[in-house]
Amino acid sequence: MTTGDPKAFAQTPPEHPPYLWWAGRQVPWESATVHVTQVGWTAISAVFEGIRAYWNEERQELNVFRLEEHLKRFAQSIRFMRMAQTYSPQQLTQAIRELFRANGLREDAYCQPLAYMGRSVPGYLAADDVPSEVFITTRAAPSNLGSARLLHCCVSSWVRISDNVMPPRAKAITNYQNSRYVSNEARINGYDAGIILNDQGKVAEGAYACIVIVRDGVAATPPRSAGILESITLASVLELLGEMGVPVEVRDIDRTELYVADEAFLCGTLIEIAPIGSVDRYQVGDGAMGPVTRALEERFTRVVRGQDPGRSHWLTPVHESVGVGPR
Ligand code: PMP
């Protein structure tokens, strides 16, 4: 192919599912459009959720992981933005289950509800009575669990946004500019991911995930006041570690603890549980996935695949009839 070949510049349209959910109903993907003047300003107030669903081959079922907790955080984020809640968690649960079914996803998948100021109100206006509008998309998202791929991380020169600047507790679109600085810097400098320190100089989290280290058999993670997003994966992981008999400390973590940790991993919805192989080119542990991380990943995998009856309440089946409430 030469540079003069028009095919070199041909755009293949991105693949998309047949439907998304918008303003209270399922609509064909192509018909969900807004006017160009809506681009930009409406995003200032936008908040969203990232939710995974795992395919259970044996039961031919797609199970949404911790849907109730995600919808609770979604409601909190909407509240932070002083937008009025338009849809109840029950309505959103039903919408998500129906959308997964309509899009025929029978594989590991991802779902993203996004709320913004409705009625064409630009997000820079300080209106506290504007109903939020919501759209929801779904897509296939193969799980990385079991890949044992190690991440080589750097500590970013960027500082995490703080509670009195841009509350990291809200899962707001605008907060992700901070994350983009971190991950772009990491990538440009040849790392897989960046770890960000907070305004106190303590470890906060990854750009899109929380962090856990293991030292002398004790797992440690920064507190929710450290400038982190209150992660649903982290909460799940800490609960499972406790059950596995691994002591857990929630405390400030210094940057140099990353250099002497026996194990470290990032955790979050998309990244799941991702072992860290090095930080700033200091090898973590013996440079392979450590025993605590491995045992945790195995346990987590059983949970999300529906093979842990004690944790079935973390899963909302998409096909099975469960009534309308989140479970
Ligand atoms: N921190 C940030 C900045 C994130 O974007 C994410 C991903 N949502 C997380 C942490 C992990 O949160 P969760 O486990 O709820 O996905």
Coordinates of C-alpha atoms and ligand atoms in Angstrom, one line a residue:
M1 CA 0.0 0.0 0.0
T2 CA 1.5 3.4 -1.0
T3 CA 0.7 6.7 0.7
G4 CA -1.1 7.7 -2.4
D5 CA -3.5 4.8 -2.0
P6 CA -6.9 6.2 -0.8
K7 CA -7.5 2.9 1.0
A8 CA -4.7 3.8 3.3
F9 CA -6.9 6.5 4.7
A10 CA -10.2 4.7 4.5
Q11 CA -11.9 4.6 7.9
T12 CA -13.5 1.3 8.8
P13 CA -16.5 2.2 10.9
P14 CA -16.0 1.0 14.5
E15 CA -18.0 -2.1 15.4
H16 CA -20.8 -1.3 17.7
P17 CA -23.7 -3.2 19.3
P18 CA -27.1 -2.9 17.8
Y19 CA -28.6 -1.1 20.8
L20 CA -27.9 1.3 23.6
W21 CA -30.2 2.6 26.3
W22 CA -30.9 6.3 26.3
A23 CA -33.4 8.5 28.1
G24 CA -35.5 5.7 29.4
R25 CA -35.5 3.2 26.5
Q26 CA -33.5 1.0 24.2
V27 CA -32.7 2.8 20.9
P28 CA -30.8 1.6 17.8
W29 CA -27.1 2.7 18.1
E30 CA -27.2 5.0 15.0
S31 CA -30.2 7.0 16.2
A32 CA -28.6 8.1 19.5
T33 CA -27.2 11.4 18.3
V34 CA -26.9 14.9 19.8
H35 CA -26.3 18.3 18.2
V36 CA -22.7 19.2 17.7
T37 CA -23.1 22.2 20.0
Q38 CA -23.5 19.7 22.9
V39 CA -19.9 18.5 22.5
G40 CA -17.7 19.6 25.3
W41 CA -19.6 21.6 27.8
T42 CA -22.1 18.9 28.7
A43 CA -19.2 16.7 29.7
I44 CA -18.2 18.9 32.6
S45 CA -21.0 17.5 34.8
A46 CA -20.9 14.0 33.3
V47 CA -20.4 11.0 35.7
F48 CA -20.3 7.4 34.8
E49 CA -19.7 3.8 35.9
G50 CA -17.7 1.0 34.5
I51 CA -19.2 -2.4 35.3
R52 CA -18.0 -5.9 34.2
A53 CA -20.1 -8.9 33.5
Y54 CA -18.7 -12.4 33.4
W55 CA -19.9 -15.3 31.2
N56 CA -20.6 -18.6 33.0
E57 CA -20.3 -21.2 30.4
E58 CA -21.7 -24.0 32.5
R59 CA -24.9 -22.2 33.3
Q60 CA -25.0 -20.3 30.0
E61 CA -25.4 -17.1 32.1
L62 CA -23.9 -13.6 32.0
N63 CA -23.5 -12.4 35.6
V64 CA -23.0 -8.7 36.3
F65 CA -20.4 -8.1 39.1
R66 CA -21.5 -6.0 42.0
L67 CA -24.2 -4.1 40.1
E68 CA -25.8 -2.9 43.3
E69 CA -22.6 -1.3 44.5
H70 CA -21.9 0.3 41.1
L71 CA -25.3 1.8 40.9
K72 CA -25.0 3.1 44.5
R73 CA -21.7 4.9 43.5
F74 CA -23.4 6.1 40.3
A75 CA -26.1 7.7 42.4
Q76 CA -23.5 9.3 44.7
S77 CA -21.6 10.8 41.7
I78 CA -24.8 12.2 40.3
R79 CA -25.5 13.8 43.7
F80 CA -22.0 15.3 43.9
M81 CA -22.7 17.0 40.6
R82 CA -26.0 18.4 42.0
M83 CA -28.0 16.7 39.3
A84 CA -31.3 15.2 40.2
Q85 CA -31.6 11.5 39.9
T86 CA -34.0 10.5 37.1
Y87 CA -33.9 6.7 37.2
S88 CA -34.0 4.5 40.3
P89 CA -31.4 1.7 40.8
Q90 CA -34.2 -0.8 40.0
Q91 CA -34.9 0.9 36.7
L92 CA -31.2 1.0 35.8
T93 CA -30.8 -2.6 36.8
Q94 CA -33.6 -3.7 34.5
A95 CA -32.2 -1.5 31.7
I96 CA -28.8 -3.0 32.0
R97 CA -30.0 -6.6 32.0
E98 CA -32.3 -6.0 29.1
L99 CA -29.6 -4.2 27.1
F100 CA -27.1 -7.1 27.6
R101 CA -29.8 -9.4 26.3
A102 CA -30.8 -7.2 23.4
N103 CA -27.2 -6.9 22.3
G104 CA -26.8 -10.7 22.5
L105 CA -23.6 -10.7 24.6
R106 CA -22.8 -14.3 25.6
E107 CA -19.2 -13.6 26.6
D108 CA -17.3 -11.5 29.1
A109 CA -18.6 -8.0 28.8
Y110 CA -18.5 -4.4 30.0
C111 CA -21.2 -1.9 30.6
Q112 CA -21.0 1.8 31.0
P113 CA -23.9 4.0 32.3
L114 CA -23.2 7.7 31.9
A115 CA -25.2 10.6 33.4
Y116 CA -25.2 14.2 32.3
M117 CA -27.3 17.3 32.7
G118 CA -30.4 16.7 30.7
R119 CA -32.6 19.3 28.9
S120 CA -29.5 20.5 26.9
V121 CA -28.3 22.4 29.9
P122 CA -24.5 22.9 29.5
G123 CA -22.5 21.4 32.4
Y124 CA -20.9 24.7 33.4
L125 CA -24.2 26.0 34.8
A126 CA -24.6 25.6 38.5
A127 CA -28.1 24.2 38.5
D128 CA -29.0 21.9 41.3
D129 CA -32.4 20.9 40.1
V130 CA -31.7 19.7 36.6
P131 CA -32.7 16.1 36.0
S132 CA -29.8 14.0 34.9
E133 CA -30.1 12.1 31.6
V134 CA -28.5 8.7 31.3
F135 CA -27.3 6.5 28.5
I136 CA -25.9 3.0 28.8
T137 CA -23.7 1.1 26.5
T138 CA -22.5 -2.5 26.5
R139 CA -19.6 -4.2 24.8
A140 CA -17.6 -7.4 24.8
A141 CA -14.6 -7.2 27.1
P142 CA -12.5 -10.4 27.5
S143 CA -11.2 -10.9 31.0
N144 CA -7.5 -10.8 31.7
L145 CA -7.7 -13.0 34.7
G146 CA -5.1 -15.7 34.6
S147 CA -2.9 -14.0 32.0
A148 CA -0.1 -13.5 34.6
R149 CA 1.0 -10.5 32.6
L150 CA 3.2 -8.2 34.7
L151 CA 2.9 -4.4 34.6
H152 CA 6.0 -2.3 34.6
C153 CA 5.1 0.9 36.4
C154 CA 6.5 4.3 37.1
V155 CA 5.7 6.8 39.8
S156 CA 4.2 9.7 37.9
S157 CA 5.4 13.3 38.1
W158 CA 1.7 14.3 38.2
V159 CA 0.0 14.7 41.5
R160 CA -3.5 13.2 42.2
I161 CA -6.4 15.6 42.3
S162 CA -7.5 16.1 45.9
D163 CA -10.9 16.3 47.7
N164 CA -10.9 20.1 47.8
V165 CA -10.0 20.5 44.1
M166 CA -11.8 17.8 42.1
P167 CA -13.1 15.1 44.5
P168 CA -11.7 11.8 43.3
R169 CA -14.6 10.1 45.1
A170 CA -16.9 11.1 42.3
K171 CA -16.5 9.1 39.1
A172 CA -16.6 12.2 37.0
I173 CA -15.5 12.3 33.4
T174 CA -13.5 15.5 34.1
N175 CA -11.4 13.7 36.8
Y176 CA -10.0 11.5 34.0
Q177 CA -7.8 14.3 32.6
N178 CA -5.6 13.7 35.7
S179 CA -5.5 10.0 34.8
R180 CA -4.7 10.8 31.2
Y181 CA -1.7 12.9 32.2
V182 CA -0.4 10.0 34.3
S183 CA -0.9 7.2 31.7
N184 CA 0.4 9.3 28.8
E185 CA 3.6 10.1 30.7
A186 CA 4.0 6.5 31.6
R187 CA 3.5 5.3 28.1
I188 CA 5.8 7.9 26.5
N189 CA 8.5 6.9 29.0
G190 CA 8.2 3.2 28.1
Y191 CA 6.1 2.0 31.1
D192 CA 2.8 0.1 31.1
A193 CA 1.2 2.1 33.8
G194 CA 1.7 5.1 36.1
I195 CA 1.2 5.2 39.9
I196 CA 0.2 8.6 41.2
L197 CA 1.1 10.2 44.6
N198 CA -1.4 12.5 46.3
D199 CA -0.9 16.0 47.5
Q200 CA 0.6 14.7 50.7
G201 CA 3.3 12.8 48.7
K202 CA 1.8 9.4 49.7
V203 CA 0.8 6.7 47.2
A204 CA -2.7 7.2 46.0
E205 CA -3.5 4.8 43.1
G206 CA -3.0 3.9 39.5
A207 CA -4.4 6.0 36.7
Y208 CA -7.5 3.8 36.4
A209 CA -7.1 1.4 39.3
C210 CA -6.3 1.1 43.0
I211 CA -3.1 -0.4 44.4
V212 CA -2.3 -3.0 46.9
I213 CA 1.2 -4.0 48.1
V214 CA 2.2 -7.0 50.2
R215 CA 5.1 -6.8 52.7
D216 CA 6.1 -9.7 55.0
G217 CA 2.7 -11.4 54.3
V218 CA 0.6 -8.3 55.1
A219 CA -1.4 -6.6 52.4
A220 CA -1.6 -2.8 52.5
T221 CA -3.6 -0.2 50.6
P222 CA -4.0 3.6 50.9
P223 CA -7.1 4.8 52.8
R224 CA -10.2 6.2 51.1
S225 CA -9.0 9.7 52.2
A226 CA -5.8 9.3 50.1
G227 CA -7.3 10.8 46.9
I228 CA -8.6 7.5 45.5
L229 CA -11.8 6.5 43.7
E230 CA -13.6 4.3 46.2
S231 CA -13.1 1.2 44.3
I232 CA -15.6 -1.6 44.2
T233 CA -12.9 -4.1 43.1
L234 CA -10.6 -3.0 46.0
A235 CA -13.4 -3.5 48.5
S236 CA -14.1 -6.9 47.1
V237 CA -10.4 -7.8 47.1
L238 CA -9.9 -6.7 50.7
E239 CA -12.8 -8.8 51.8
L240 CA -11.5 -11.8 50.0
L241 CA -7.9 -11.3 51.4
G242 CA -9.4 -11.2 54.9
E243 CA -11.2 -14.4 54.3
M244 CA -8.0 -16.0 53.0
G245 CA -6.3 -15.2 56.3
V246 CA -4.1 -12.4 54.8
P247 CA -3.8 -9.5 57.3
V248 CA -4.9 -6.2 55.7
E249 CA -3.7 -2.7 56.6
V250 CA -5.4 0.3 55.3
R251 CA -2.8 3.1 55.8
D252 CA -0.6 5.6 54.1
I253 CA 2.0 4.1 51.8
D254 CA 5.3 5.8 51.0
R255 CA 6.7 5.8 47.5
T256 CA 9.8 3.8 48.6
E257 CA 7.6 1.1 50.0
L258 CA 6.8 0.2 46.4
Y259 CA 10.5 -0.4 45.9
V260 CA 10.8 -2.9 48.8
A261 CA 7.4 -4.6 48.5
D262 CA 7.3 -8.4 48.1
E263 CA 4.3 -8.1 45.8
A264 CA 2.1 -5.3 44.4
F265 CA -0.9 -5.3 42.1
L266 CA -3.4 -2.9 40.6
C267 CA -7.0 -3.7 40.9
G268 CA -10.1 -2.2 39.2
T269 CA -13.0 -3.2 37.1
L270 CA -11.3 -3.2 33.7
I271 CA -7.8 -4.2 34.7
E272 CA -9.2 -6.7 37.3
I273 CA -6.2 -7.9 39.3
A274 CA -2.9 -7.0 37.5
P275 CA 0.4 -7.9 39.1
I276 CA 3.2 -5.3 39.1
G277 CA 6.6 -6.5 38.0
S278 CA 8.6 -3.4 38.7
V279 CA 8.2 0.2 39.9
D280 CA 10.6 2.9 38.5
R281 CA 12.6 -0.2 37.3
Y282 CA 13.0 -1.5 40.8
Q283 CA 11.9 -5.2 40.5
V284 CA 9.0 -6.0 42.8
G285 CA 9.7 -9.2 44.8
D286 CA 11.3 -11.9 42.6
G287 CA 9.8 -10.3 39.4
A288 CA 7.0 -12.8 39.0
M289 CA 3.4 -12.9 40.2
G290 CA 3.7 -13.4 44.0
P291 CA 1.8 -16.1 46.0
V292 CA -0.7 -13.8 47.7
T293 CA -1.6 -12.1 44.4
R294 CA -1.9 -15.5 42.7
A295 CA -4.1 -17.0 45.4
L296 CA -6.3 -13.9 45.4
E297 CA -6.7 -13.9 41.6
E298 CA -7.7 -17.6 41.7
R299 CA -10.3 -16.8 44.4
F300 CA -11.5 -13.7 42.6
T301 CA -11.9 -15.7 39.4
R302 CA -14.1 -18.3 41.1
V303 CA -16.2 -15.6 42.5
V304 CA -16.8 -13.7 39.3
R305 CA -17.4 -17.0 37.4
G306 CA -20.1 -17.9 39.8
Q307 CA -18.2 -20.8 41.3
D308 CA -18.3 -19.5 44.9
P309 CA -21.8 -20.0 46.3
G310 CA -20.9 -17.9 49.3
R311 CA -20.5 -14.9 47.0
S312 CA -23.4 -15.4 44.6
H313 CA -25.0 -12.2 46.1
W314 CA -22.2 -10.2 44.3
L315 CA -23.6 -11.4 40.9
T316 CA -26.7 -10.3 39.1
P317 CA -27.7 -12.7 36.3
V318 CA -28.7 -11.2 33.0
H319 CA -30.9 -14.0 31.7
E320 CA -32.4 -15.7 34.8
S321 CA -35.6 -14.1 36.1
V322 CA -34.6 -12.2 39.2
G323 CA -37.4 -9.6 39.5
V324 CA -36.4 -6.0 39.2
G325 CA -34.3 -5.1 42.2
P326 CA -30.5 -5.2 42.2
R327 CA -29.1 -8.2 44.1
Ligands
PMP1 N1 -9.4 4.5 40.5 C1 -9.7 5.1 39.3 C2 -9.2 6.4 39.0 C3 -10.5 4.4 38.4 O1 -10.8 4.9 37.2 C4 -10.9 3.1 38.7 C5 -11.7 2.3 37.7 N2 -13.1 2.5 37.9 C6 -10.6 2.5 40.0 C7 -9.8 3.3 40.8 C8 -11.1 1.2 40.4 O2 -12.4 1.3 40.7 P1 -13.4 0.1 40.5 O3 -12.8 -1.1 41.2 O4 -14.7 0.4 41.2 O5 -13.6 -0.1 39.1

